[in-house]
């Protein structure tokens, strides 16, 4: 069965600290996609990244970086020099690989960045 | 500006009442989705549609119904058969190709009176 686990329910850091959000997934598919979304207090999910299972290169976008490791089925997300505006719930999601394009979401990690 | 709109932002349902949540997109996307979010949980798929006049049940379709008469619109009706409708409902859309990124609307919060 396909599954996404975000074991960290809540994380609290002080501004300027680095923080890593963990994501572990399970799938039998050989081709799949992984996603990260941010949900600020307003509620709307904001797309952050989409990663193909064949591309294990780490990605960096400004203060954000992603570490994809197929050997450990993990797709972790790091925020460098966190800011108060980074406070949100972050979701990791796995594409189900079938015809539906359905996303399977983890339960999310609430990140609180204190000033 | 291209995007997804959902209305209303808040919706109150009385016992035995059907209510309809609106979702409109101007991204020219073929596929549209409805998800339900409960506190402390991830999103769960209710219904999805990959083309006009066609839709499929997701994981938790019982007590819900949808229609897809226009490419831009995918309304969700929460029927009286849904016994626990209080949740945050999110609509999304994407292109029709394999695992294209889904983009989400601002959501509708449904509360039961």
mmCIF file of N, CA, C and O in Angstrom, chain B residues 21-97:
data_model
loop_
_atom_site.group_PDB
_atom_site.id
_atom_site.type_symbol
_atom_site.label_atom_id
_atom_site.label_comp_id
_atom_site.label_asym_id
_atom_site.label_seq_id
_atom_site.Cartn_x
_atom_site.Cartn_y
_atom_site.Cartn_z
ATOM 1 N N UNK B 21 -20.741 23.335 -2.627
ATOM 2 C CA UNK B 21 -19.527 24.130 -2.598
ATOM 3 C C UNK B 21 -19.083 24.370 -4.043
ATOM 4 O O UNK B 21 -19.045 23.440 -4.854
ATOM 5 N N UNK B 22 -18.720 25.599 -4.309
ATOM 6 C CA UNK B 22 -18.349 25.966 -5.665
ATOM 7 C C UNK B 22 -16.836 25.920 -5.854
ATOM 8 O O UNK B 22 -16.080 26.274 -4.948
ATOM 9 N N UNK B 23 -16.413 25.483 -7.042
ATOM 10 C CA UNK B 23 -15.005 25.508 -7.416
ATOM 11 C C UNK B 23 -14.911 25.878 -8.889
ATOM 12 O O UNK B 23 -15.505 25.208 -9.744
ATOM 13 N N UNK B 24 -14.175 26.940 -9.171
ATOM 14 C CA UNK B 24 -13.999 27.414 -10.538
ATOM 15 C C UNK B 24 -12.512 27.637 -10.797
ATOM 16 O O UNK B 24 -11.807 28.160 -9.941
ATOM 17 N N UNK B 25 -12.064 27.244 -11.997
ATOM 18 C CA UNK B 25 -10.662 27.473 -12.349
ATOM 19 C C UNK B 25 -10.556 28.074 -13.751
ATOM 20 O O UNK B 25 -11.344 27.729 -14.635
ATOM 21 N N UNK B 26 -9.584 28.949 -13.915
ATOM 22 C CA UNK B 26 -9.334 29.538 -15.234
ATOM 23 C C UNK B 26 -7.926 29.232 -15.697
ATOM 24 O O UNK B 26 -7.294 30.035 -16.408
ATOM 25 N N UNK B 27 -7.427 28.086 -15.293
ATOM 26 C CA UNK B 27 -6.082 27.640 -15.660
ATOM 27 C C UNK B 27 -6.103 26.755 -16.910
ATOM 28 O O UNK B 27 -5.052 26.258 -17.331
ATOM 29 N N UNK B 28 -7.283 26.540 -17.460
ATOM 30 C CA UNK B 28 -7.455 25.656 -18.617
ATOM 31 C C UNK B 28 -7.007 24.218 -18.310
ATOM 32 O O UNK B 28 -6.528 23.504 -19.195
ATOM 33 N N UNK B 29 -7.187 23.816 -17.072
ATOM 34 C CA UNK B 29 -6.831 22.463 -16.666
ATOM 35 C C UNK B 29 -7.962 21.493 -16.975
ATOM 36 O O UNK B 29 -9.138 21.801 -16.811
ATOM 37 N N UNK B 30 -7.573 20.284 -17.406
ATOM 38 C CA UNK B 30 -8.584 19.260 -17.684
ATOM 39 C C UNK B 30 -9.061 18.566 -16.413
ATOM 40 O O UNK B 30 -10.217 18.183 -16.313
ATOM 41 N N UNK B 31 -8.160 18.354 -15.479
ATOM 42 C CA UNK B 31 -8.486 17.560 -14.297
ATOM 43 C C UNK B 31 -8.810 18.449 -13.099
ATOM 44 O O UNK B 31 -8.170 19.486 -12.881
ATOM 45 N N UNK B 32 -9.790 18.015 -12.326
ATOM 46 C CA UNK B 32 -10.153 18.720 -11.099
ATOM 47 C C UNK B 32 -10.414 17.711 -9.994
ATOM 48 O O UNK B 32 -10.802 16.562 -10.265
ATOM 49 N N UNK B 33 -10.203 18.156 -8.758
ATOM 50 C CA UNK B 33 -10.254 17.258 -7.603
ATOM 51 C C UNK B 33 -10.924 17.943 -6.417
ATOM 52 O O UNK B 33 -10.811 19.151 -6.260
ATOM 53 N N UNK B 34 -11.543 17.128 -5.561
ATOM 54 C CA UNK B 34 -12.014 17.616 -4.280
ATOM 55 C C UNK B 34 -11.377 16.786 -3.175
ATOM 56 O O UNK B 34 -11.399 15.546 -3.209
ATOM 57 N N UNK B 35 -10.809 17.502 -2.198
ATOM 58 C CA UNK B 35 -10.208 16.872 -1.032
ATOM 59 C C UNK B 35 -10.905 17.368 0.232
ATOM 60 O O UNK B 35 -11.379 18.500 0.297
ATOM 61 N N UNK B 36 -10.858 16.529 1.228
ATOM 62 C CA UNK B 36 -11.360 16.899 2.557
ATOM 63 C C UNK B 36 -10.184 16.881 3.523
ATOM 64 O O UNK B 36 -9.353 15.952 3.507
ATOM 65 N N UNK B 37 -10.126 17.903 4.392
ATOM 66 C CA UNK B 37 -9.077 17.968 5.411
ATOM 67 C C UNK B 37 -9.714 18.079 6.785
ATOM 68 O O UNK B 37 -10.486 18.995 7.047
ATOM 69 N N UNK B 38 -9.374 17.146 7.660
ATOM 70 C CA UNK B 38 -9.804 17.187 9.053
ATOM 71 C C UNK B 38 -8.634 17.603 9.923
ATOM 72 O O UNK B 38 -7.469 17.378 9.545
ATOM 73 N N UNK B 39 -8.911 18.189 11.088
ATOM 74 C CA UNK B 39 -7.824 18.699 11.935
ATOM 75 C C UNK B 39 -6.766 17.645 12.215
ATOM 76 O O UNK B 39 -7.092 16.514 12.581
ATOM 77 N N UNK B 40 -5.519 18.026 12.038
ATOM 78 C CA UNK B 40 -4.408 17.132 12.338
ATOM 79 C C UNK B 40 -4.232 15.998 11.358
ATOM 80 O O UNK B 40 -3.436 15.082 11.604
ATOM 81 N N UNK B 41 -4.946 16.072 10.247
ATOM 82 C CA UNK B 41 -4.827 15.003 9.250
ATOM 83 C C UNK B 41 -4.435 15.569 7.905
ATOM 84 O O UNK B 41 -4.539 16.763 7.648
ATOM 85 N N UNK B 42 -3.991 14.677 7.064
ATOM 86 C CA UNK B 42 -3.704 15.076 5.692
ATOM 87 C C UNK B 42 -4.988 15.185 4.895
ATOM 88 O O UNK B 42 -6.091 15.038 5.416
ATOM 89 N N UNK B 43 -4.831 15.438 3.623
ATOM 90 C CA UNK B 43 -5.988 15.571 2.744
ATOM 91 C C UNK B 43 -6.405 14.207 2.217
ATOM 92 O O UNK B 43 -5.558 13.368 1.897
ATOM 93 N N UNK B 44 -7.719 14.021 2.105
ATOM 94 C CA UNK B 44 -8.241 12.777 1.547
ATOM 95 C C UNK B 44 -9.116 13.090 0.339
ATOM 96 O O UNK B 44 -9.918 14.033 0.369
ATOM 97 N N UNK B 45 -8.973 12.288 -0.695
ATOM 98 C CA UNK B 45 -9.653 12.545 -1.958
ATOM 99 C C UNK B 45 -11.109 12.120 -1.905
ATOM 100 O O UNK B 45 -11.425 10.974 -1.559
ATOM 101 N N UNK B 46 -12.005 13.028 -2.293
ATOM 102 C CA UNK B 46 -13.431 12.736 -2.310
ATOM 103 C C UNK B 46 -13.869 12.297 -3.707
ATOM 104 O O UNK B 46 -14.428 11.218 -3.896
ATOM 105 N N UNK B 47 -13.653 13.147 -4.677
ATOM 106 C CA UNK B 47 -13.993 12.875 -6.073
ATOM 107 C C UNK B 47 -12.936 13.530 -6.963
ATOM 108 O O UNK B 47 -12.294 14.494 -6.555
ATOM 109 N N UNK B 48 -12.816 13.016 -8.171
ATOM 110 C CA UNK B 48 -11.971 13.666 -9.151
ATOM 111 C C UNK B 48 -12.582 13.526 -10.540
ATOM 112 O O UNK B 48 -13.388 12.627 -10.791
ATOM 113 N N UNK B 49 -12.184 14.423 -11.424
ATOM 114 C CA UNK B 49 -12.684 14.430 -12.795
ATOM 115 C C UNK B 49 -11.513 14.754 -13.716
ATOM 116 O O UNK B 49 -10.805 15.734 -13.506
ATOM 117 N N UNK B 50 -11.343 13.922 -14.717
ATOM 118 C CA UNK B 50 -10.223 14.142 -15.635
ATOM 119 C C UNK B 50 -10.679 14.757 -16.952
ATOM 120 O O UNK B 50 -9.849 15.166 -17.770
ATOM 121 N N UNK B 51 -12.005 14.825 -17.128
ATOM 122 C CA UNK B 51 -12.522 15.389 -18.355
ATOM 123 C C UNK B 51 -13.974 15.785 -18.123
ATOM 124 O O UNK B 51 -14.638 15.236 -17.228
ATOM 125 N N UNK B 52 -14.453 16.700 -18.910
ATOM 126 C CA UNK B 52 -15.838 17.150 -18.774
ATOM 127 C C UNK B 52 -16.790 15.969 -18.930
ATOM 128 O O UNK B 52 -16.557 15.057 -19.717
ATOM 129 N N UNK B 53 -17.856 15.989 -18.123
ATOM 130 C CA UNK B 53 -18.909 14.964 -18.137
ATOM 131 C C UNK B 53 -18.439 13.600 -17.661
ATOM 132 O O UNK B 53 -19.105 12.592 -17.916
ATOM 133 N N UNK B 54 -17.315 13.573 -16.976
ATOM 134 C CA UNK B 54 -16.837 12.311 -16.398
ATOM 135 C C UNK B 54 -16.199 12.587 -15.048
ATOM 136 O O UNK B 54 -15.455 13.558 -14.889
ATOM 137 N N UNK B 55 -16.491 11.740 -14.066
ATOM 138 C CA UNK B 55 -15.870 11.883 -12.754
ATOM 139 C C UNK B 55 -15.847 10.523 -12.074
ATOM 140 O O UNK B 55 -16.605 9.613 -12.431
ATOM 141 N N UNK B 56 -14.946 10.406 -11.109
ATOM 142 C CA UNK B 56 -14.745 9.136 -10.423
ATOM 143 C C UNK B 56 -14.726 9.344 -8.905
ATOM 144 O O UNK B 56 -14.301 10.401 -8.430
ATOM 145 N N UNK B 57 -15.141 8.328 -8.186
ATOM 146 C CA UNK B 57 -15.092 8.385 -6.733
ATOM 147 C C UNK B 57 -13.651 8.289 -6.250
ATOM 148 O O UNK B 57 -12.841 7.538 -6.797
ATOM 149 N N UNK B 58 -13.376 9.020 -5.191
ATOM 150 C CA UNK B 58 -12.099 8.899 -4.512
ATOM 151 C C UNK B 58 -12.223 7.960 -3.332
ATOM 152 O O UNK B 58 -13.038 7.039 -3.317
ATOM 153 N N UNK B 59 -11.443 8.232 -2.301
ATOM 154 C CA UNK B 59 -11.404 7.330 -1.145
ATOM 155 C C UNK B 59 -12.573 7.490 -0.186
ATOM 156 O O UNK B 59 -12.896 6.569 0.563
ATOM 157 N N UNK B 60 -13.191 8.664 -0.175
ATOM 158 C CA UNK B 60 -14.243 8.925 0.825
ATOM 159 C C UNK B 60 -15.456 9.580 0.170
ATOM 160 O O UNK B 60 -15.964 10.593 0.619
ATOM 161 N N UNK B 61 -15.977 8.983 -0.892
ATOM 162 C CA UNK B 61 -17.047 9.601 -1.686
ATOM 163 C C UNK B 61 -18.434 9.502 -1.050
ATOM 164 O O UNK B 61 -19.353 10.241 -1.440
ATOM 165 N N UNK B 62 -18.626 8.630 -0.094
ATOM 166 C CA UNK B 62 -19.961 8.425 0.465
ATOM 167 C C UNK B 62 -20.500 9.701 1.103
ATOM 168 O O UNK B 62 -19.832 10.334 1.924
ATOM 169 N N UNK B 63 -21.718 10.082 0.700
ATOM 170 C CA UNK B 63 -22.346 11.276 1.252
ATOM 171 C C UNK B 63 -22.052 12.538 0.458
ATOM 172 O O UNK B 63 -22.486 13.620 0.836
ATOM 173 N N UNK B 64 -21.343 12.378 -0.643
ATOM 174 C CA UNK B 64 -21.002 13.506 -1.510
ATOM 175 C C UNK B 64 -21.433 13.221 -2.938
ATOM 176 O O UNK B 64 -21.541 12.065 -3.331
ATOM 177 N N UNK B 65 -21.654 14.292 -3.706
ATOM 178 C CA UNK B 65 -21.900 14.136 -5.134
ATOM 179 C C UNK B 65 -21.265 15.310 -5.868
ATOM 180 O O UNK B 65 -21.044 16.376 -5.279
ATOM 181 N N UNK B 66 -20.952 15.099 -7.149
ATOM 182 C CA UNK B 66 -20.323 16.143 -7.965
ATOM 183 C C UNK B 66 -20.941 16.149 -9.344
ATOM 184 O O UNK B 66 -21.676 15.241 -9.733
ATOM 185 N N UNK B 67 -20.614 17.191 -10.097
ATOM 186 C CA UNK B 67 -20.949 17.254 -11.516
ATOM 187 C C UNK B 67 -19.802 17.950 -12.224
ATOM 188 O O UNK B 67 -19.041 18.705 -11.609
ATOM 189 N N UNK B 68 -19.682 17.686 -13.527
ATOM 190 C CA UNK B 68 -18.638 18.355 -14.311
ATOM 191 C C UNK B 68 -19.213 18.657 -15.695
ATOM 192 O O UNK B 68 -18.940 18.001 -16.680
ATOM 193 N N UNK B 69 -20.015 19.689 -15.732
ATOM 194 C CA UNK B 69 -20.685 20.077 -16.981
ATOM 195 C C UNK B 69 -19.846 21.036 -17.803
ATOM 196 O O UNK B 69 -20.034 21.167 -19.015
ATOM 197 N N UNK B 70 -18.936 21.721 -17.138
ATOM 198 C CA UNK B 70 -18.046 22.660 -17.828
ATOM 199 C C UNK B 70 -16.613 22.388 -17.394
ATOM 200 O O UNK B 70 -16.372 21.981 -16.256
ATOM 201 N N UNK B 71 -15.686 22.676 -18.257
ATOM 202 C CA UNK B 71 -14.280 22.439 -17.942
ATOM 203 C C UNK B 71 -13.845 23.257 -16.735
ATOM 204 O O UNK B 71 -13.023 22.825 -15.935
ATOM 205 N N UNK B 72 -14.407 24.457 -16.599
ATOM 206 C CA UNK B 72 -13.952 25.375 -15.567
ATOM 207 C C UNK B 72 -14.546 25.099 -14.188
ATOM 208 O O UNK B 72 -14.079 25.644 -13.199
ATOM 209 N N UNK B 73 -15.580 24.298 -14.113
ATOM 210 C CA UNK B 73 -16.350 24.212 -12.882
ATOM 211 C C UNK B 73 -16.511 22.771 -12.388
ATOM 212 O O UNK B 73 -16.772 21.859 -13.186
ATOM 213 N N UNK B 74 -16.409 22.592 -11.084
ATOM 214 C CA UNK B 74 -16.521 21.251 -10.490
ATOM 215 C C UNK B 74 -17.162 21.390 -9.103
ATOM 216 O O UNK B 74 -16.509 21.274 -8.065
ATOM 217 N N UNK B 75 -18.467 21.626 -9.044
ATOM 218 C CA UNK B 75 -19.131 21.810 -7.750
ATOM 219 C C UNK B 75 -19.281 20.505 -6.972
ATOM 220 O O UNK B 75 -19.489 19.437 -7.565
ATOM 221 N N UNK B 76 -19.199 20.635 -5.670
ATOM 222 C CA UNK B 76 -19.342 19.496 -4.751
ATOM 223 C C UNK B 76 -20.570 19.704 -3.890
ATOM 224 O O UNK B 76 -20.715 20.756 -3.262
ATOM 225 N N UNK B 77 -21.455 18.716 -3.850
ATOM 226 C CA UNK B 77 -22.614 18.762 -2.979
ATOM 227 C C UNK B 77 -22.399 17.819 -1.801
ATOM 228 O O UNK B 77 -22.075 16.640 -1.999
ATOM 229 N N UNK B 78 -22.559 18.372 -0.617
ATOM 230 C CA UNK B 78 -22.496 17.576 0.595
ATOM 231 C C UNK B 78 -23.940 17.233 0.960
ATOM 232 O O UNK B 78 -24.734 18.124 1.281
ATOM 233 N N UNK B 79 -24.290 15.981 0.872
ATOM 234 C CA UNK B 79 -25.685 15.598 1.071
ATOM 235 C C UNK B 79 -25.963 15.295 2.541
ATOM 236 O O UNK B 79 -25.033 15.180 3.355
ATOM 237 N N UNK B 80 -27.228 15.120 2.852
ATOM 238 C CA UNK B 80 -27.620 14.810 4.227
ATOM 239 C C UNK B 80 -27.122 13.432 4.647
ATOM 240 O O UNK B 80 -27.094 13.105 5.830
ATOM 241 N N UNK B 81 -26.701 12.630 3.683
ATOM 242 C CA UNK B 81 -26.175 11.303 4.000
ATOM 243 C C UNK B 81 -24.768 11.362 4.597
ATOM 244 O O UNK B 81 -24.305 10.387 5.192
ATOM 245 N N UNK B 82 -24.126 12.501 4.473
ATOM 246 C CA UNK B 82 -22.795 12.673 5.052
ATOM 247 C C UNK B 82 -22.997 13.062 6.504
ATOM 248 O O UNK B 82 -23.360 14.208 6.811
ATOM 249 N N UNK B 83 -22.717 12.137 7.413
ATOM 250 C CA UNK B 83 -23.061 12.332 8.820
ATOM 251 C C UNK B 83 -22.064 13.191 9.583
ATOM 252 O O UNK B 83 -22.370 13.707 10.656
ATOM 253 N N UNK B 84 -20.901 13.338 9.070
ATOM 254 C CA UNK B 84 -19.878 14.139 9.746
ATOM 255 C C UNK B 84 -19.227 15.100 8.751
ATOM 256 O O UNK B 84 -18.068 14.939 8.396
ATOM 257 N N UNK B 85 -19.964 16.112 8.303
ATOM 258 C CA UNK B 85 -19.467 16.954 7.221
ATOM 259 C C UNK B 85 -18.532 18.076 7.652
ATOM 260 O O UNK B 85 -17.916 18.717 6.807
ATOM 261 N N UNK B 86 -18.426 18.316 8.945
ATOM 262 C CA UNK B 86 -17.590 19.422 9.407
ATOM 263 C C UNK B 86 -16.138 19.171 9.038
ATOM 264 O O UNK B 86 -15.527 18.209 9.498
ATOM 265 N N UNK B 87 -15.592 20.027 8.176
ATOM 266 C CA UNK B 87 -14.220 19.851 7.682
ATOM 267 C C UNK B 87 -13.866 21.042 6.820
ATOM 268 O O UNK B 87 -14.691 21.920 6.558
ATOM 269 N N UNK B 88 -12.637 21.048 6.368
ATOM 270 C CA UNK B 88 -12.132 22.042 5.420
ATOM 271 C C UNK B 88 -12.049 21.356 4.068
ATOM 272 O O UNK B 88 -11.444 20.289 3.947
ATOM 273 N N UNK B 89 -12.692 21.955 3.055
ATOM 274 C CA UNK B 89 -12.755 21.333 1.742
ATOM 275 C C UNK B 89 -11.898 22.114 0.755
ATOM 276 O O UNK B 89 -12.046 23.333 0.601
ATOM 277 N N UNK B 90 -11.036 21.390 0.082
ATOM 278 C CA UNK B 90 -10.108 22.004 -0.864
ATOM 279 C C UNK B 90 -10.322 21.442 -2.259
ATOM 280 O O UNK B 90 -10.423 20.227 -2.452
ATOM 281 N N UNK B 91 -10.388 22.331 -3.208
ATOM 282 C CA UNK B 91 -10.518 21.972 -4.612
ATOM 283 C C UNK B 91 -9.157 22.165 -5.278
ATOM 284 O O UNK B 91 -8.401 23.088 -4.923
ATOM 285 N N UNK B 92 -8.826 21.314 -6.221
ATOM 286 C CA UNK B 92 -7.556 21.423 -6.938
ATOM 287 C C UNK B 92 -7.773 21.147 -8.420
ATOM 288 O O UNK B 92 -8.778 20.547 -8.815
ATOM 289 N N UNK B 93 -6.816 21.574 -9.220
ATOM 290 C CA UNK B 93 -6.869 21.265 -10.640
ATOM 291 C C UNK B 93 -5.467 20.996 -11.150
ATOM 292 O O UNK B 93 -4.470 21.411 -10.533
ATOM 293 N N UNK B 94 -5.392 20.294 -12.265
ATOM 294 C CA UNK B 94 -4.089 19.999 -12.865
ATOM 295 C C UNK B 94 -4.263 19.712 -14.340
ATOM 296 O O UNK B 94 -5.379 19.518 -14.838
ATOM 297 N N UNK B 95 -3.142 19.658 -15.059
ATOM 298 C CA UNK B 95 -3.181 19.179 -16.415
ATOM 299 C C UNK B 95 -3.494 17.692 -16.417
ATOM 300 O O UNK B 95 -3.513 17.039 -15.375
ATOM 301 N N UNK B 96 -3.746 17.149 -17.598
ATOM 302 C CA UNK B 96 -4.185 15.759 -17.668
ATOM 303 C C UNK B 96 -3.048 14.765 -17.802
ATOM 304 O O UNK B 96 -3.280 13.555 -17.727
ATOM 305 N N UNK B 97 -1.830 15.255 -18.000
ATOM 306 C CA UNK B 97 -0.720 14.318 -18.170
ATOM 307 C C UNK B 97 -0.325 13.685 -16.847
ATOM 308 O O UNK B 97 -0.740 14.123 -15.776
#
